[in-house]
Coordinates of C-alpha atoms and ligand atoms in Angstrom, one line a residue:
M1 CA 6.6 13.8 11.2
V2 CA 2.9 14.4 13.5
R3 CA 3.2 17.6 15.3
A4 CA 0.0 16.9 17.3
I5 CA -3.0 14.8 16.9
S6 CA -7.0 14.5 17.5
I7 CA -8.5 11.7 19.3
L8 CA -12.0 10.8 17.9
G9 CA -13.5 8.5 20.6
C10 CA -11.2 9.2 23.5
T11 CA -12.8 7.4 26.2
G12 CA -13.1 4.1 24.4
S13 CA -10.9 1.2 24.6
I14 CA -8.4 2.3 21.4
G15 CA -8.5 5.9 22.6
R16 CA -7.3 5.6 25.8
Q17 CA -4.4 3.7 24.6
T18 CA -3.6 6.6 22.5
I19 CA -3.6 8.6 25.4
A20 CA -0.8 6.5 26.9
V21 CA 0.9 6.2 23.8
A22 CA 1.0 10.0 23.1
E23 CA 2.1 10.6 26.5
H24 CA 5.1 8.1 26.3
I25 CA 6.1 9.5 23.2
N26 CA 5.5 13.0 24.1
M27 CA 2.8 13.7 21.6
P28 CA 0.6 16.7 22.1
V29 CA -3.0 16.3 22.0
A30 CA -4.6 19.1 19.9
A31 CA -8.6 17.7 20.3
L32 CA -10.5 14.9 22.4
T33 CA -13.7 13.9 21.3
A34 CA -16.2 11.2 23.5
N35 CA -19.4 10.2 23.1
R36 CA -21.0 11.2 26.7
K37 CA -18.6 9.7 29.3
I38 CA -18.0 13.1 30.3
D39 CA -16.1 12.0 33.6
L40 CA -12.8 10.5 32.3
L41 CA -13.5 12.7 29.3
E42 CA -12.6 15.7 31.8
E43 CA -9.6 13.7 33.4
Q44 CA -8.1 13.2 30.2
A45 CA -8.7 16.7 29.0
R46 CA -7.0 18.1 32.3
R47 CA -4.2 16.4 32.0
L48 CA -3.5 16.9 28.3
H49 CA -4.9 20.6 28.1
P50 CA -5.9 20.0 24.4
K51 CA -7.4 23.1 22.6
F52 CA -10.4 21.5 21.7
V53 CA -13.3 19.0 23.0
A54 CA -16.4 17.7 21.8
V55 CA -18.9 15.6 23.0
Y56 CA -21.7 14.1 20.6
D57 CA -24.4 14.0 22.9
E58 CA -25.8 17.5 23.4
A59 CA -27.1 17.3 27.0
A60 CA -23.7 15.6 28.2
A61 CA -21.7 18.4 26.1
K62 CA -23.5 21.0 28.2
Q63 CA -22.8 19.4 31.2
F64 CA -18.9 18.9 30.1
K65 CA -19.0 22.5 29.4
I66 CA -19.9 23.6 33.0
A67 CA -17.5 20.9 34.5
V68 CA -14.4 22.7 32.4
A69 CA -15.7 26.4 32.4
D70 CA -12.5 27.2 34.8
T71 CA -9.9 25.9 32.1
D72 CA -9.6 27.6 28.4
I73 CA -10.6 24.3 26.7
R74 CA -13.3 25.0 24.1
V75 CA -16.0 22.7 23.9
G76 CA -18.2 21.6 20.7
S77 CA -21.3 19.2 20.3
G78 CA -22.8 17.0 17.9
M79 CA -21.7 16.1 14.9
E80 CA -20.1 19.3 14.0
G81 CA -18.1 18.9 16.9
L82 CA -16.5 15.9 15.5
V83 CA -15.8 17.6 12.2
E84 CA -14.2 20.2 14.0
A85 CA -12.0 18.4 16.1
A86 CA -10.8 16.6 13.0
T87 CA -10.0 19.4 11.1
L88 CA -8.4 21.5 13.8
E89 CA -5.4 23.4 12.5
E90 CA -3.1 23.0 15.4
S91 CA -3.2 18.6 14.7
D92 CA -2.0 17.1 11.5
C93 CA -2.9 13.3 12.3
V94 CA -6.6 12.2 13.4
V95 CA -6.5 9.0 15.4
T96 CA -10.1 7.8 14.0
A97 CA -11.3 5.5 17.0
V98 CA -15.2 5.8 16.9
S99 CA -17.1 3.0 16.6
G100 CA -19.8 2.9 13.9
A101 CA -20.4 4.7 10.9
V102 CA -20.5 8.1 13.2
G103 CA -16.7 8.3 11.9
L104 CA -17.4 8.5 8.3
R105 CA -18.0 12.0 7.8
P106 CA -15.2 13.5 10.1
T107 CA -12.9 11.2 8.5
L108 CA -13.5 12.8 5.2
A109 CA -13.3 16.2 6.4
A110 CA -9.9 15.3 7.9
I111 CA -9.0 14.2 4.5
D112 CA -9.8 17.2 2.6
D113 CA -7.5 18.6 5.1
K114 CA -4.7 16.3 4.0
K115 CA -4.4 15.2 7.8
R116 CA -2.7 11.7 8.3
I117 CA -5.6 9.1 8.9
A118 CA -4.5 6.9 12.1
L119 CA -7.8 4.4 11.2
A120 CA -8.9 2.7 13.8
N121 CA -12.5 3.1 12.6
K122 CA -13.1 -0.2 11.0
E123 CA -16.6 1.0 9.5
T124 CA -15.4 4.2 7.9
L125 CA -13.7 1.8 4.9
V126 CA -16.4 -1.2 5.3
C127 CA -19.0 1.0 4.3
A128 CA -17.8 3.6 2.2
G129 CA -13.8 2.1 1.0
D130 CA -14.6 3.2 -2.5
I131 CA -15.1 6.8 -1.5
V132 CA -12.7 7.6 1.4
M133 CA -9.6 5.8 -0.8
A134 CA -10.4 7.6 -3.6
R135 CA -10.7 10.9 -1.9
A136 CA -7.4 10.0 0.3
A137 CA -5.7 9.5 -3.3
E138 CA -7.2 13.0 -4.6
K139 CA -5.8 14.7 -1.9
G140 CA -2.8 13.3 -0.6
A141 CA -3.6 12.4 2.7
E142 CA -2.2 9.5 4.2
I143 CA -4.0 6.6 6.1
V144 CA -2.0 4.7 8.4
P145 CA -4.0 1.9 9.5
V146 CA -4.1 1.2 13.6
D147 CA -6.1 -2.3 13.4
S148 CA -3.1 -4.5 14.2
E149 CA -3.6 -6.8 11.3
H150 CA -3.6 -3.9 8.9
S151 CA -0.8 -2.6 10.5
A152 CA 1.2 -5.9 9.9
I153 CA 0.4 -5.9 6.3
F154 CA 1.3 -2.1 5.7
Q155 CA 4.3 -2.7 7.6
C156 CA 5.0 -6.0 5.6
L157 CA 4.5 -3.7 2.2
M158 CA 6.6 -1.0 3.4
G159 CA 9.2 -0.3 0.5
R160 CA 7.4 -2.8 -2.1
K161 CA 6.1 -2.2 -5.4
K162 CA 2.3 -3.0 -6.3
G163 CA 3.2 -5.6 -8.7
E164 CA 5.1 -7.7 -6.1
L165 CA 2.3 -8.6 -4.1
R166 CA 0.9 -12.1 -4.6
K167 CA -1.6 -12.5 -1.8
I168 CA -2.4 -11.0 1.5
L169 CA -2.7 -13.9 4.9
L170 CA -5.0 -12.2 7.0
T171 CA -4.5 -13.9 10.2
G172 CA -6.8 -14.4 13.0
S173 CA -7.1 -16.1 16.5
G174 CA -10.4 -17.4 15.9
G175 CA -11.9 -15.6 19.1
P176 CA -13.0 -18.0 22.6
F177 CA -15.3 -20.2 20.7
R178 CA -13.0 -21.5 17.7
G179 CA -14.3 -24.9 16.6
K180 CA -17.4 -24.3 18.3
A181 CA -21.2 -24.9 16.0
R182 CA -24.2 -23.1 16.2
R183 CA -26.0 -24.9 18.7
E184 CA -23.1 -25.7 21.0
L185 CA -23.6 -20.9 21.0
E186 CA -27.0 -21.0 21.8
D187 CA -26.8 -19.8 25.5
V188 CA -23.4 -18.1 25.2
T189 CA -23.7 -14.9 27.3
P190 CA -22.3 -11.4 26.7
E191 CA -19.7 -11.8 29.8
Q192 CA -18.5 -15.3 28.2
A193 CA -18.5 -13.4 24.5
V194 CA -16.1 -10.7 25.5
K195 CA -13.4 -12.4 26.9
H196 CA -10.9 -12.5 24.2
P197 CA -7.9 -15.3 24.7
N198 CA -5.3 -12.8 23.8
W199 CA -6.4 -9.4 23.0
S200 CA -7.6 -6.7 25.7
M201 CA -10.5 -4.7 23.6
G202 CA -13.7 -2.9 23.8
A203 CA -17.0 -4.9 24.1
K204 CA -18.4 -4.9 21.0
I205 CA -15.1 -6.0 19.0
S206 CA -14.5 -8.4 21.6
V207 CA -18.1 -9.7 20.2
D208 CA -17.0 -9.4 17.0
S209 CA -14.0 -11.0 17.7
A210 CA -16.1 -14.2 18.5
T211 CA -18.2 -14.2 16.0
M212 CA -15.7 -13.5 13.4
M213 CA -17.3 -11.0 11.9
N214 CA -14.4 -8.6 13.0
K215 CA -12.1 -10.7 10.5
G216 CA -15.2 -10.2 7.8
L217 CA -14.9 -6.7 8.6
E218 CA -11.4 -6.7 8.5
F219 CA -11.4 -8.4 5.1
I220 CA -13.2 -5.6 3.4
E221 CA -11.0 -3.6 5.3
A222 CA -8.1 -5.3 3.8
M223 CA -9.5 -5.1 0.1
H224 CA -10.1 -1.1 0.3
L225 CA -6.6 -0.2 2.3
F226 CA -4.4 -2.3 -0.3
S227 CA -6.5 -2.2 -3.2
V228 CA -6.6 -5.7 -4.0
T229 CA -9.7 -8.1 -4.6
P230 CA -11.5 -10.8 -2.5
D231 CA -9.5 -13.4 -4.5
D232 CA -6.3 -11.9 -3.3
I233 CA -6.8 -12.2 0.8
Q234 CA -6.7 -15.4 2.1
V235 CA -8.0 -15.6 6.0
V236 CA -5.8 -18.1 8.2
I237 CA -6.6 -19.0 11.8
H238 CA -3.2 -18.4 13.8
P239 CA -4.6 -19.2 17.6
Q240 CA -1.5 -17.5 19.6
S241 CA -1.8 -14.4 17.8
V242 CA 2.2 -13.8 17.6
I243 CA 2.5 -13.2 13.5
H244 CA -0.3 -10.5 12.9
S245 CA -0.6 -10.7 9.7
M246 CA 1.6 -11.8 6.6
V247 CA 2.1 -11.0 3.0
E248 CA 3.4 -13.8 0.1
L249 CA 5.1 -12.1 -2.7
V250 CA 5.4 -13.0 -6.3
D251 CA 8.5 -14.9 -5.8
G252 CA 6.8 -16.9 -3.2
T253 CA 9.1 -15.4 0.0
V254 CA 6.4 -14.7 2.8
I255 CA 6.6 -11.9 4.9
A256 CA 5.4 -11.7 8.3
Q257 CA 5.1 -8.8 11.6
M258 CA 5.2 -10.2 14.8
G259 CA 5.1 -8.9 18.1
V260 CA 2.8 -9.0 21.6
P261 CA -0.5 -8.7 21.0
D262 CA -0.8 -5.1 22.3
M263 CA -2.6 -2.7 20.2
G264 CA -0.1 0.1 21.6
L265 CA 2.4 -1.0 19.2
P266 CA -0.2 -0.3 15.9
I267 CA -1.4 3.1 17.6
Q268 CA 2.6 4.0 18.5
L269 CA 3.8 3.5 14.6
A270 CA 0.5 5.2 13.1
L271 CA 1.6 8.5 15.0
T272 CA 5.2 7.8 14.5
Y273 CA 5.5 6.6 10.9
P274 CA 8.0 6.7 8.9
E275 CA 9.7 6.9 11.9
R276 CA 10.0 4.5 14.7
Q277 CA 10.6 5.1 18.4
A278 CA 11.3 3.2 21.6
S279 CA 8.3 2.2 23.4
M280 CA 7.0 0.9 26.8
F281 CA 5.7 -1.9 25.4
E282 CA 6.8 -5.8 26.3
R283 CA 9.0 -7.8 23.7
L284 CA 8.8 -11.0 22.3
D285 CA 10.5 -13.8 23.4
F286 CA 11.0 -16.7 20.9
T287 CA 12.4 -19.0 23.9
K288 CA 9.2 -18.7 25.7
L289 CA 6.9 -19.5 22.1
K290 CA 5.7 -22.9 22.2
D291 CA 3.6 -23.7 19.1
L292 CA 2.9 -21.4 16.4
T293 CA -0.3 -23.2 14.7
F294 CA -2.3 -22.4 11.4
E295 CA -5.6 -23.7 10.3
A296 CA -7.9 -22.5 7.5
P297 CA -11.2 -21.0 8.7
D298 CA -14.1 -23.6 9.2
F299 CA -17.1 -21.4 7.3
E300 CA -19.7 -23.5 8.7
K301 CA -19.1 -22.7 12.0
T302 CA -18.1 -18.9 11.3
P303 CA -21.2 -18.0 9.5
C304 CA -20.8 -14.3 10.1
L305 CA -17.2 -14.4 8.4
K306 CA -18.5 -16.3 5.5
L307 CA -21.4 -13.7 5.1
A308 CA -18.8 -11.0 5.4
M309 CA -16.5 -12.5 2.9
D310 CA -19.9 -12.6 0.4
A311 CA -20.8 -9.5 1.1
A312 CA -17.2 -8.1 -0.1
R313 CA -18.1 -9.8 -3.1
T314 CA -21.2 -8.1 -3.6
G315 CA -20.1 -4.7 -3.2
G316 CA -22.2 -1.5 -3.2
T317 CA -24.1 -1.3 -0.1
A318 CA -23.5 -5.1 1.1
P319 CA -20.7 -4.1 3.6
C320 CA -22.4 -1.3 5.1
V321 CA -25.9 -2.7 5.4
M322 CA -24.4 -5.7 7.4
S323 CA -22.2 -3.7 9.1
A324 CA -24.6 -1.4 10.5
A325 CA -27.0 -4.2 11.3
N326 CA -23.9 -6.5 13.3
E327 CA -23.4 -3.2 15.2
V328 CA -26.9 -3.0 16.5
A329 CA -27.3 -7.0 17.1
V330 CA -24.5 -6.8 19.1
G331 CA -25.6 -3.9 21.1
L332 CA -28.4 -5.8 21.9
F333 CA -26.2 -8.6 22.9
L334 CA -24.7 -7.0 24.9
R335 CA -27.5 -5.8 26.7
H336 CA -28.9 -9.3 27.2
A337 CA -31.7 -8.4 25.1
L338 CA -31.6 -11.4 22.3
G339 CA -29.3 -14.2 21.9
Y340 CA -25.5 -14.7 20.5
N341 CA -26.7 -16.6 17.5
W342 CA -29.4 -13.8 16.8
I343 CA -26.0 -11.6 15.7
Y344 CA -26.0 -13.7 12.4
D345 CA -29.5 -14.0 11.6
A346 CA -30.2 -10.0 12.2
A347 CA -27.0 -9.3 10.0
A348 CA -27.6 -11.8 7.0
G349 CA -31.6 -10.6 7.4
A350 CA -30.6 -7.0 6.9
I351 CA -29.1 -7.7 3.6
E352 CA -31.9 -9.9 2.3
A353 CA -34.5 -7.2 3.4
V354 CA -32.8 -3.9 2.6
G355 CA -31.3 -4.9 -0.6
V356 CA -27.9 -3.6 -2.2
V357 CA -27.1 -0.9 -4.0
Q358 CA -24.1 -0.6 -6.2
N359 CA -21.5 2.7 -6.9
P360 CA -23.7 4.3 -4.0
D361 CA -22.4 7.8 -2.8
L362 CA -22.1 9.0 0.8
E363 CA -26.0 9.8 1.1
T364 CA -27.0 6.5 -0.1
I365 CA -24.5 4.9 2.0
L366 CA -26.2 6.9 5.1
E367 CA -29.4 5.8 4.0
A368 CA -28.5 2.1 4.0
D369 CA -27.1 2.2 7.2
A370 CA -29.6 3.7 8.8
A371 CA -32.2 1.4 7.2
A372 CA -30.1 -2.0 8.2
R373 CA -30.4 -0.2 12.1
A374 CA -34.3 0.0 11.4
Y375 CA -34.8 -3.1 10.2
V376 CA -32.9 -5.1 13.2
L377 CA -34.5 -3.0 15.7
E378 CA -38.1 -3.9 14.0
Q379 CA -37.2 -7.8 14.1
Y380 CA -36.3 -7.6 17.5
R381 CA -39.5 -5.6 18.6
K382 CA -41.3 -8.5 16.9
Ligands
MG401 MG1 -8.0 -6.6 14.4

C-alpha cells in the first residue's frame, strides 16, 4: 500500500485532480513540484504541508522560497529539485504529471528507488519506453498508468496471463473535429481546439486530442506498457467515451472497462492499487446512456494519428522527435503564432529533418528531443 505520494506537476490539470483525490482518500502528500505557477503552488503547499517543494524555474523558486519562509517546507529548484521530489524517502509513489520530456530523469530516478510510478506523463514512454520499462523491470518498480485508456487496459488485464491477450482495442472519442478534412480545419482557433466534447483536460492534451496526435502517443505508450507490437493494437473511435478501452483475449472474449469520463477515477486507482476505495465521482447510469457507437479511424482526416503509428513502427528516436516537435508546435498554436494544420507539418517535417537513430541511449534521446524542438522553432521563424 502507498503511504505518501510525490506529485510532479501539481498545478496542471492532472496535478490538481490528483490533489483532490488525495484529499478525499486521506493520502498524505510528501512532495510537490511545479514549473512556475507559484501562487497556486503556495496555496496547495499551505493546505497539504508537504516536506519538500520544487519549483523548476529558478527565478520562480527564489520567489516561492520567500513566500513560504514562515513554514518548515524545504524548497528546491531545477531538475535537481524534481529528482529530489521523485526520490524523497517519505514518499513511495510518484505521480508524474509534468508535461514533456522534463519528466524523464525524475521518473528514472524514482524507478531506481523502487517507487511506484503513477504515470501521467506520456512523453516518458513515448521517448524512452524501452529504457524506462527495462529499468522498471530490473528494479522491480511498479508502473501504474493514469491515462484513462491505459488504466482501462491495465484493469482489463488484471489477473490475465500474457499469452491470453490477442489484441488491445484502444478507444478514442475522435475529438471535437471528428470527420473534418484538413481544408475545413485551416482557420481553427485554439479556443475551438481545446473544447473537448467529453473530457476536461489541460490545453496541450486537448489540442492533441483534436489532432488525434494524443491517440497516436497513446498507441506508442500502450506498446511499451503492455509489451505488445503495433500489430497488437487496434484504434477504435468511440465518440461517447463510456468505454475507456478494451482487450480481446485469445478465445474471442472482449473485456471492456467503463465509467464516467473523469480522470479522477484512474488517478485514484493508481494511488490505491491493488485495493479499491469508495470515490467521490459520479456513477455511470446505464438507463441514461443512449447510443454507444464505434467506427474505424479515418487516417486521411487524422494524419497525426497515422504519423504516430508509423513512428511507432519506425521506432528508435522517431516517436521522441515527433512528440517533441508536436509539443513545440502545439505551444505556438496555443499562442496564436501559427495555424492548426501546421502542427502536423511540423511533426512530420521534424522526423524527416532530424532523422532517426535506432536503439538510442538516454543522451541520444535527449539530443533528438532538443533537435526536434530547434527544428520547429527554426521553421516558425522562417
Ligand atoms: Mg487518454
